[in-house]
mmCIF file of C-alpha atoms in Angstrom:
data_model
loop_
_atom_site.group_PDB
_atom_site.id
_atom_site.type_symbol
_atom_site.label_atom_id
_atom_site.label_comp_id
_atom_site.label_asym_id
_atom_site.label_seq_id
_atom_site.Cartn_x
_atom_site.Cartn_y
_atom_site.Cartn_z
ATOM 1 C CA MET P 1 6.340 109.072 -43.294
ATOM 2 C CA VAL P 2 4.599 106.509 -45.573
ATOM 3 C CA LEU P 3 5.712 102.884 -45.004
ATOM 4 C CA PRO P 4 7.047 101.147 -48.157
ATOM 5 C CA GLU P 5 6.193 97.753 -46.564
ATOM 6 C CA ASP P 6 4.193 96.194 -43.659
ATOM 7 C CA LEU P 7 5.676 96.798 -40.227
ATOM 8 C CA HIS P 8 6.055 93.026 -39.423
ATOM 9 C CA ALA P 9 8.701 91.230 -37.457
ATOM 10 C CA ARG P 10 11.798 91.886 -39.605
ATOM 11 C CA PRO P 11 11.412 95.633 -40.065
ATOM 12 C CA ALA P 12 10.215 95.884 -36.412
ATOM 13 C CA GLY P 13 13.342 94.147 -35.219
ATOM 14 C CA ALA P 14 15.576 96.358 -37.291
ATOM 15 C CA LEU P 15 13.788 99.446 -35.876
ATOM 16 C CA VAL P 16 14.324 98.200 -32.250
ATOM 17 C CA ARG P 17 18.022 97.534 -32.853
ATOM 18 C CA VAL P 18 18.528 101.058 -34.142
ATOM 19 C CA ALA P 19 16.514 102.671 -31.318
ATOM 20 C CA ALA P 20 18.580 100.845 -28.735
ATOM 21 C CA ARG P 21 21.704 102.806 -29.901
ATOM 22 C CA PHE P 22 20.251 106.094 -28.742
ATOM 23 C CA ARG P 23 19.638 107.658 -25.275
ATOM 24 C CA SER P 24 16.455 109.417 -26.378
ATOM 25 C CA THR P 25 12.988 108.027 -26.031
ATOM 26 C CA VAL P 26 11.594 107.188 -29.479
ATOM 27 C CA GLU P 27 7.923 106.497 -30.185
ATOM 28 C CA VAL P 28 6.172 105.414 -33.360
ATOM 29 C CA VAL P 29 2.621 106.562 -33.863
ATOM 30 C CA PHE P 30 0.068 105.083 -36.204
ATOM 31 C CA GLY P 31 -3.437 106.437 -35.925
ATOM 32 C CA GLU P 32 -4.411 106.446 -32.287
ATOM 33 C CA LYS P 33 -1.810 103.836 -31.303
ATOM 34 C CA LYS P 34 1.688 104.532 -29.951
ATOM 35 C CA ALA P 35 4.606 102.159 -29.529
ATOM 36 C CA ASN P 36 7.895 102.508 -27.742
ATOM 37 C CA ALA P 37 10.458 101.941 -30.562
ATOM 38 C CA ARG P 38 12.471 99.695 -28.157
ATOM 39 C CA SER P 39 9.724 97.124 -27.963
ATOM 40 C CA VAL P 40 9.363 94.763 -30.953
ATOM 41 C CA LEU P 41 5.930 93.526 -29.757
ATOM 42 C CA ALA P 42 4.662 97.101 -29.312
ATOM 43 C CA VAL P 43 5.841 98.146 -32.736
ATOM 44 C CA MET P 44 4.259 95.030 -34.327
ATOM 45 C CA ALA P 45 1.007 95.647 -32.433
ATOM 46 C CA LEU P 46 0.636 98.909 -34.347
ATOM 47 C CA ASN P 47 -0.447 96.716 -37.301
ATOM 48 C CA ALA P 48 0.811 99.340 -39.761
ATOM 49 C CA THR P 49 0.695 98.175 -43.340
ATOM 50 C CA ALA P 50 2.394 99.307 -46.549
ATOM 51 C CA GLY P 51 1.147 102.668 -47.616
ATOM 52 C CA SER P 52 0.268 103.702 -44.071
ATOM 53 C CA THR P 53 1.424 106.979 -42.623
ATOM 54 C CA VAL P 54 3.372 106.737 -39.274
ATOM 55 C CA LEU P 55 4.898 109.513 -37.207
ATOM 56 C CA VAL P 56 8.192 109.107 -35.406
ATOM 57 C CA ARG P 57 8.670 111.149 -32.202
ATOM 58 C CA ALA P 58 11.888 111.378 -30.233
ATOM 59 C CA ASP P 59 12.758 113.166 -27.061
ATOM 60 C CA GLY P 60 16.103 113.547 -25.416
ATOM 61 C CA GLU P 61 19.679 114.611 -25.937
ATOM 62 C CA ASP P 62 20.074 112.834 -29.295
ATOM 63 C CA ALA P 63 16.485 113.057 -30.428
ATOM 64 C CA ALA P 64 17.163 114.424 -33.888
ATOM 65 C CA GLU P 65 19.590 111.722 -34.706
ATOM 66 C CA ALA P 66 17.452 109.038 -33.334
ATOM 67 C CA ALA P 67 14.420 110.096 -35.284
ATOM 68 C CA GLU P 68 16.406 110.393 -38.466
ATOM 69 C CA ALA P 69 17.818 106.866 -37.981
ATOM 70 C CA ILE P 70 14.420 105.366 -37.286
ATOM 71 C CA VAL P 71 12.899 107.030 -40.371
ATOM 72 C CA SER P 72 15.831 105.725 -42.424
ATOM 73 C CA VAL P 73 15.099 102.213 -41.194
ATOM 74 C CA LEU P 74 11.392 102.448 -41.894
ATOM 75 C CA ALA P 75 12.056 103.856 -45.393
ATOM 76 C CA HIS P 76 13.859 100.627 -46.524
#
């Protein structure tokens, strides 16, 4: 997905809060960097800016729902 805004503290915090609701492991990928979606610092360290393309990966029993929720947060 293409980010509409920089992935700074506020959107990273929202992303982490949503990821915490799921049992699945969720990862955000930007270029060669990967971040656990439950870590604000890891997500911010991606340094993804508006217009960048990121990939959301989820693995586990509720992976589809988790990935969809994360993409929804990133889209706003």
